[in-house]
CSV table of C-alpha atoms in Angstrom, one decimal:
chain,number,residue,atom,x,y,z
A,27,UNK,CA,0.0,0.0,0.0
A,28,UNK,CA,2.7,2.5,1.0
A,29,UNK,CA,4.6,1.6,-2.3
A,30,UNK,CA,1.5,2.3,-4.3
A,31,UNK,CA,1.0,5.6,-2.5
A,32,UNK,CA,4.6,6.5,-3.0
A,33,UNK,CA,4.4,5.8,-6.7
A,34,UNK,CA,1.3,7.9,-7.0
A,35,UNK,CA,3.1,10.7,-5.2
A,36,UNK,CA,6.0,10.3,-7.5
A,37,UNK,CA,4.0,10.4,-10.7
A,38,UNK,CA,4.6,13.3,-13.1
A,39,UNK,CA,1.2,14.8,-12.4
A,40,UNK,CA,1.7,14.7,-8.7
A,41,UNK,CA,5.2,16.2,-8.9
A,42,UNK,CA,4.0,19.0,-11.2
A,43,UNK,CA,1.1,19.8,-8.9
A,44,UNK,CA,3.3,19.8,-5.8
A,45,UNK,CA,6.5,21.4,-7.1
A,46,UNK,CA,5.8,23.5,-10.1
A,47,UNK,CA,6.0,27.2,-9.4
A,48,UNK,CA,3.5,27.8,-12.2
A,49,UNK,CA,0.3,29.6,-11.1
A,50,UNK,CA,-1.6,26.9,-13.2
A,51,UNK,CA,-0.4,24.1,-10.9
A,52,UNK,CA,-1.3,23.9,-7.2
A,53,UNK,CA,-2.9,27.4,-6.9
A,54,UNK,CA,-5.3,27.1,-9.8
A,55,UNK,CA,-6.2,23.5,-9.0
A,56,UNK,CA,-7.0,24.6,-5.4
A,57,UNK,CA,-9.0,27.5,-6.6
A,58,UNK,CA,-11.0,25.3,-9.0
A,59,UNK,CA,-11.7,23.0,-6.0
A,60,UNK,CA,-13.1,26.0,-4.1
A,61,UNK,CA,-15.2,27.0,-7.1
A,62,UNK,CA,-16.6,23.5,-7.3
A,63,UNK,CA,-17.3,23.5,-3.6
A,64,UNK,CA,-19.2,26.8,-3.9
A,65,UNK,CA,-21.3,25.3,-6.7
A,66,UNK,CA,-22.1,22.0,-5.0
A,67,UNK,CA,-22.7,23.3,-1.4
A,68,UNK,CA,-24.2,26.5,-2.7
A,69,UNK,CA,-26.8,24.9,-5.0
A,70,UNK,CA,-27.6,22.3,-2.4
A,71,UNK,CA,-28.2,25.0,0.2
A,72,UNK,CA,-30.6,26.9,-2.2
A,73,UNK,CA,-32.6,23.7,-2.9
A,74,UNK,CA,-32.5,22.7,0.8
A,75,UNK,CA,-33.7,26.2,1.9
A,76,UNK,CA,-36.6,25.9,-0.6
A,77,UNK,CA,-37.5,22.4,0.7
A,78,UNK,CA,-37.5,23.9,4.2
A,79,UNK,CA,-40.0,26.5,3.3
A,80,UNK,CA,-38.0,29.6,2.1
A,81,UNK,CA,-39.4,31.2,-1.1
A,82,UNK,CA,-42.5,29.1,-1.4
A,83,UNK,CA,-43.4,31.0,-4.6
A,84,UNK,CA,-40.6,29.1,-6.3
A,85,UNK,CA,-42.0,25.8,-7.8
A,86,UNK,CA,-39.8,23.0,-6.5
A,87,UNK,CA,-39.9,21.2,-9.8
A,88,UNK,CA,-38.4,24.3,-11.5
A,89,UNK,CA,-35.2,23.8,-9.6
A,90,UNK,CA,-34.5,20.5,-11.4
A,91,UNK,CA,-32.0,21.9,-13.9
A,92,UNK,CA,-29.9,23.2,-11.0
A,93,UNK,CA,-28.8,19.6,-10.4
A,94,UNK,CA,-27.1,19.5,-13.8
A,95,UNK,CA,-24.9,22.4,-12.7
A,96,UNK,CA,-24.4,20.8,-9.3
A,97,UNK,CA,-23.1,17.5,-10.8
A,98,UNK,CA,-20.7,19.5,-13.1
A,99,UNK,CA,-19.5,21.2,-10.0
A,100,UNK,CA,-19.0,17.9,-8.3
A,101,UNK,CA,-17.2,16.5,-11.3
A,102,UNK,CA,-14.8,19.5,-11.1
A,103,UNK,CA,-14.2,18.8,-7.4
A,104,UNK,CA,-13.7,15.1,-8.0
A,105,UNK,CA,-11.1,15.7,-10.6
A,106,UNK,CA,-9.3,18.5,-8.8
A,107,UNK,CA,-9.6,16.5,-5.6
A,108,UNK,CA,-7.9,13.4,-7.1
A,109,UNK,CA,-5.1,15.6,-8.4
A,110,UNK,CA,-4.6,17.3,-5.0
A,111,UNK,CA,-4.6,13.8,-3.4
A,112,UNK,CA,-1.9,12.5,-5.7
A,113,UNK,CA,0.3,15.4,-4.8
A,114,UNK,CA,0.2,14.5,-1.2
A,115,UNK,CA,-1.0,10.8,-1.2
A,116,UNK,CA,1.1,9.4,1.7
A,117,UNK,CA,0.2,12.2,4.1
A,118,UNK,CA,-3.4,12.5,3.1
A,119,UNK,CA,-4.1,8.8,3.3
A,120,UNK,CA,-2.7,8.7,6.8
A,121,UNK,CA,-5.0,11.5,8.0
A,122,UNK,CA,-8.2,10.5,9.8
A,123,UNK,CA,-9.7,13.9,8.9
A,124,UNK,CA,-9.2,13.1,5.2
A,125,UNK,CA,-11.1,9.9,5.5
A,126,UNK,CA,-13.8,11.5,7.5
A,127,UNK,CA,-14.1,14.1,4.7
A,128,UNK,CA,-14.4,11.4,2.1
A,129,UNK,CA,-17.0,9.6,4.2
A,130,UNK,CA,-19.1,12.7,4.7
A,131,UNK,CA,-18.9,13.5,0.9
A,132,UNK,CA,-20.1,9.9,0.1
A,133,UNK,CA,-23.1,10.3,2.5
A,134,UNK,CA,-23.8,13.8,1.2
A,135,UNK,CA,-23.8,12.5,-2.4
A,136,UNK,CA,-26.4,9.8,-1.5
A,137,UNK,CA,-28.6,12.4,0.2
A,138,UNK,CA,-28.2,14.9,-2.7
A,139,UNK,CA,-29.2,12.2,-5.2
A,140,UNK,CA,-32.3,11.6,-3.1
A,141,UNK,CA,-33.0,15.3,-3.0
A,142,UNK,CA,-32.6,15.4,-6.8
A,143,UNK,CA,-35.1,12.6,-7.3
A,144,UNK,CA,-37.5,14.4,-5.0
A,145,UNK,CA,-37.2,17.7,-6.9
A,146,UNK,CA,-37.6,15.9,-10.2
A,147,UNK,CA,-40.5,13.8,-9.0
A,148,UNK,CA,-43.2,15.5,-6.9
A,149,UNK,CA,-44.1,19.0,-6.0
A,150,UNK,CA,-45.1,18.7,-2.4
A,151,UNK,CA,-42.3,18.9,0.2
A,152,UNK,CA,-43.5,16.5,2.8
A,153,UNK,CA,-41.7,15.5,6.0
A,154,UNK,CA,-39.2,13.4,4.0
A,155,UNK,CA,-38.2,16.4,1.9
A,156,UNK,CA,-37.5,18.4,5.0
A,157,UNK,CA,-35.5,15.6,6.6
A,158,UNK,CA,-33.4,15.2,3.4
A,159,UNK,CA,-32.9,19.0,3.3
A,160,UNK,CA,-31.6,19.1,6.9
A,161,UNK,CA,-29.3,16.0,6.2
A,162,UNK,CA,-28.0,17.7,3.1
A,163,UNK,CA,-27.2,20.9,4.9
A,164,UNK,CA,-25.5,19.1,7.8
A,165,UNK,CA,-23.4,16.8,5.6
A,166,UNK,CA,-22.1,19.3,3.2
A,167,UNK,CA,-21.3,21.7,6.0
A,168,UNK,CA,-19.5,19.0,7.8
A,169,UNK,CA,-17.6,18.1,4.6
A,170,UNK,CA,-16.5,21.8,4.3
A,171,UNK,CA,-15.4,21.8,8.0
A,172,UNK,CA,-13.4,18.6,7.5
A,173,UNK,CA,-11.8,19.9,4.3
A,174,UNK,CA,-10.8,23.2,5.9
A,175,UNK,CA,-9.3,21.4,8.9
A,176,UNK,CA,-7.1,19.3,6.6
A,177,UNK,CA,-4.9,22.5,6.3
A,178,UNK,CA,-4.3,22.3,10.1
A,179,UNK,CA,-4.0,18.6,11.0
B,27,UNK,CA,-4.6,58.0,7.9
B,28,UNK,CA,-2.0,56.3,5.7
B,29,UNK,CA,-2.4,52.6,5.1
B,30,UNK,CA,0.9,51.9,6.9
B,31,UNK,CA,-0.3,53.8,10.0
B,32,UNK,CA,-3.6,52.0,10.0
B,33,UNK,CA,-1.8,48.6,9.6
B,34,UNK,CA,0.5,49.4,12.5
B,35,UNK,CA,-2.5,50.5,14.6
B,36,UNK,CA,-4.5,47.4,13.8
B,37,UNK,CA,-1.5,45.1,14.5
B,38,UNK,CA,-1.0,46.7,17.9
B,39,UNK,CA,-4.7,46.5,18.8
B,40,UNK,CA,-5.9,44.2,21.5
B,41,UNK,CA,-8.4,42.7,19.0
B,42,UNK,CA,-5.5,41.6,16.8
B,43,UNK,CA,-3.8,40.1,19.8
B,44,UNK,CA,-7.0,38.3,20.9
B,45,UNK,CA,-7.4,36.7,17.4
B,46,UNK,CA,-3.8,35.6,17.2
B,47,UNK,CA,-3.5,34.3,20.8
B,48,UNK,CA,-6.3,31.7,20.2
B,49,UNK,CA,-5.4,28.9,17.8
B,50,UNK,CA,-9.1,28.1,17.1
B,51,UNK,CA,-10.1,31.6,15.9
B,52,UNK,CA,-8.4,31.5,12.5
B,53,UNK,CA,-9.5,28.0,11.5
B,54,UNK,CA,-13.1,28.7,12.7
B,55,UNK,CA,-13.2,32.0,10.7
B,56,UNK,CA,-12.0,30.2,7.6
B,57,UNK,CA,-14.6,27.5,8.0
B,58,UNK,CA,-17.3,30.1,8.3
B,59,UNK,CA,-15.8,32.1,5.4
B,60,UNK,CA,-16.1,29.0,3.1
B,61,UNK,CA,-19.7,28.3,4.3
B,62,UNK,CA,-20.5,32.0,3.7
B,63,UNK,CA,-19.0,31.9,0.2
B,64,UNK,CA,-21.1,28.8,-0.7
B,65,UNK,CA,-24.3,30.5,0.4
B,66,UNK,CA,-23.4,33.7,-1.4
B,67,UNK,CA,-22.3,32.1,-4.7
B,68,UNK,CA,-25.2,29.5,-4.6
B,69,UNK,CA,-28.1,32.0,-4.1
B,70,UNK,CA,-26.6,34.9,-6.1
B,71,UNK,CA,-25.6,32.5,-8.9
B,72,UNK,CA,-29.2,31.2,-9.2
B,73,UNK,CA,-30.6,34.7,-9.2
B,74,UNK,CA,-28.1,35.9,-11.7
B,75,UNK,CA,-28.8,33.0,-14.0
B,76,UNK,CA,-32.5,33.9,-13.8
B,77,UNK,CA,-31.8,37.5,-14.6
B,78,UNK,CA,-29.8,36.2,-17.6
B,79,UNK,CA,-32.9,34.4,-18.8
B,80,UNK,CA,-32.4,30.9,-17.5
B,81,UNK,CA,-34.9,29.1,-15.2
B,82,UNK,CA,-37.9,31.0,-16.6
B,83,UNK,CA,-40.3,28.7,-14.9
B,84,UNK,CA,-39.4,30.7,-11.8
B,85,UNK,CA,-40.4,34.4,-11.9
B,86,UNK,CA,-37.6,36.9,-11.1
B,87,UNK,CA,-39.4,38.1,-8.0
B,88,UNK,CA,-39.8,34.5,-6.8
B,89,UNK,CA,-36.1,33.8,-7.4
B,90,UNK,CA,-35.3,36.9,-5.4
B,91,UNK,CA,-37.0,35.4,-2.4
B,92,UNK,CA,-34.0,33.1,-2.1
B,93,UNK,CA,-31.6,36.0,-1.8
B,94,UNK,CA,-31.7,36.2,2.0
B,95,UNK,CA,-29.3,33.2,1.8
B,96,UNK,CA,-26.9,35.3,-0.1
B,97,UNK,CA,-27.2,38.2,2.4
B,98,UNK,CA,-26.5,35.8,5.3
B,99,UNK,CA,-23.5,34.5,3.4
B,100,UNK,CA,-22.3,38.0,2.7
B,101,UNK,CA,-22.7,39.1,6.4
B,102,UNK,CA,-20.8,36.0,7.6
B,103,UNK,CA,-18.0,36.7,5.1
B,104,UNK,CA,-17.7,40.4,6.0
B,105,UNK,CA,-17.5,39.5,9.7
B,106,UNK,CA,-14.9,36.7,9.2
B,107,UNK,CA,-13.1,38.9,6.6
B,108,UNK,CA,-12.7,41.6,9.3
B,109,UNK,CA,-11.3,38.9,11.6
B,110,UNK,CA,-8.6,38.1,9.0
B,111,UNK,CA,-7.9,41.7,8.4
B,112,UNK,CA,-7.5,42.7,12.0
B,113,UNK,CA,-5.6,39.5,12.8
B,114,UNK,CA,-2.9,39.9,10.1
B,115,UNK,CA,-3.4,43.4,8.6
B,116,UNK,CA,0.0,43.5,7.0
B,117,UNK,CA,-0.8,40.3,5.1
B,118,UNK,CA,-3.6,42.0,3.2
B,119,UNK,CA,-3.0,45.8,3.1
B,120,UNK,CA,0.0,45.4,0.8
B,121,UNK,CA,-1.4,42.6,-1.2
B,122,UNK,CA,-2.7,43.5,-4.7
B,123,UNK,CA,-5.0,40.5,-4.9
B,124,UNK,CA,-6.7,41.8,-1.7
B,125,UNK,CA,-7.4,45.1,-3.3
B,126,UNK,CA,-8.6,43.4,-6.5
B,127,UNK,CA,-11.0,41.4,-4.3
B,128,UNK,CA,-12.3,44.6,-2.6
B,129,UNK,CA,-12.7,46.2,-6.1
B,130,UNK,CA,-14.8,43.3,-7.4
B,131,UNK,CA,-16.9,43.4,-4.2
B,132,UNK,CA,-17.5,47.0,-5.0
B,133,UNK,CA,-18.4,46.2,-8.6
B,134,UNK,CA,-20.9,43.6,-7.4
B,135,UNK,CA,-22.3,46.1,-4.9
B,136,UNK,CA,-22.8,49.0,-7.3
B,137,UNK,CA,-24.3,46.5,-9.8
B,138,UNK,CA,-26.8,45.2,-7.2
B,139,UNK,CA,-27.6,48.8,-6.2
B,140,UNK,CA,-28.2,49.7,-9.9
B,141,UNK,CA,-30.6,46.7,-10.1
B,142,UNK,CA,-32.5,47.6,-7.0
B,143,UNK,CA,-32.9,51.3,-7.8
B,144,UNK,CA,-33.3,51.2,-11.6
B,145,UNK,CA,-34.5,47.8,-12.6
B,146,UNK,CA,-36.3,46.0,-9.8
B,147,UNK,CA,-39.6,47.9,-10.2
B,148,UNK,CA,-39.6,47.3,-14.0
B,149,UNK,CA,-38.8,43.6,-13.6
B,150,UNK,CA,-41.6,43.2,-11.1
B,151,UNK,CA,-44.2,43.9,-13.7
B,152,UNK,CA,-42.8,41.6,-16.4
B,153,UNK,CA,-44.6,38.4,-17.2
B,154,UNK,CA,-43.4,35.7,-14.9
B,155,UNK,CA,-41.7,33.7,-17.7
B,156,UNK,CA,-40.7,36.7,-19.8
B,157,UNK,CA,-37.3,36.9,-21.5
B,158,UNK,CA,-35.6,39.6,-19.5
B,159,UNK,CA,-34.6,42.9,-21.2
B,160,UNK,CA,-31.0,43.1,-22.3
B,161,UNK,CA,-30.0,45.4,-19.4
B,162,UNK,CA,-31.3,42.9,-16.9
B,163,UNK,CA,-29.4,40.1,-18.5
B,164,UNK,CA,-26.2,42.2,-18.4
B,165,UNK,CA,-26.7,43.0,-14.7
B,166,UNK,CA,-27.0,39.3,-14.0
B,167,UNK,CA,-23.9,38.5,-16.0
B,168,UNK,CA,-21.9,41.2,-14.3
B,169,UNK,CA,-22.9,39.9,-10.9
B,170,UNK,CA,-22.0,36.3,-11.7
B,171,UNK,CA,-18.6,37.3,-13.1
B,172,UNK,CA,-17.9,39.8,-10.2
B,173,UNK,CA,-18.6,37.2,-7.5
B,174,UNK,CA,-16.6,34.5,-9.2
B,175,UNK,CA,-13.8,37.1,-9.5
B,176,UNK,CA,-14.1,37.8,-5.8
B,177,UNK,CA,-13.7,34.1,-5.0
B,178,UNK,CA,-10.8,33.8,-7.4
B,179,UNK,CA,-8.9,36.8,-5.9
B,180,UNK,CA,-9.5,35.5,-2.4
B,181,UNK,CA,-8.3,32.0,-3.1
B,182,UNK,CA,-5.4,33.1,-5.2
B,183,UNK,CA,-4.4,35.9,-2.7
B,184,UNK,CA,-1.7,33.8,-1.0
B,185,UNK,CA,-0.2,32.8,-4.4
B,186,UNK,CA,-0.5,35.9,-6.6
B,187,UNK,CA,-0.3,38.5,-3.9
B,188,UNK,CA,3.0,39.9,-2.8
B,189,UNK,CA,2.8,40.1,1.0
B,190,UNK,CA,3.8,36.6,2.1
């Protein structure tokens, strides 16, 4: 396992990301990761707030196309996240906080998928809609917290 | 007051010392700043896209009802931004990316004020699913670009700036 991680960390992409002084390397990848986070967590928050009763004049079904943007944002974060991981694979994979973050994202994705199905399906936010909205808010917030704390652990 | 004098005054302040003496203040402020930026970009982005003519099944006024989320996000980020600024004033005051960030916030602010004072009343009487007038679309686009530029300048500040 440690050999695998070391070879990942020694790959050309990882070395470039970590060591290049180019503004297009680490700084830009990190910035794109933040843009993706804003898209994913931001759109989720908007949909969740609507499910919880804010802006009732907005038809829930009309929010459906937002999920296409959300999944593009997530794709951006998956790609930039993988690159950021390769650059620091040994350290990251030994950090509990990192695995907590990955676990929270996995759970948040399941919930977001459910929210998406609800938005695309019916128009009446029942108790299940509100529960999913709260779970989504809690999980994405927790993922942001874990991600931010990675800079400190 | 000159910038340097202000920086020195902030650096010597007890508020600055309070922030720097506690190891949890900076990480907490950063976490909140990221949550705030998500709320701001998410809600504003949706409204901007509507102004630009997307999501026409939602009327502009209905989309605007989600904007309190953006205002909460903005308030969180102003407060936490002040914490950063008071904590390490010299890190920002001489950093060109910081001033670009402030400039883009100003652009977004003037743009929003223009919408509120000159366009909001006209938009309110449009048909719910109407294609917005060109000026309204432009205001939406300016807002979207300005806020993404604010995010870019903030995130790139440690790398493109010159104060580290």
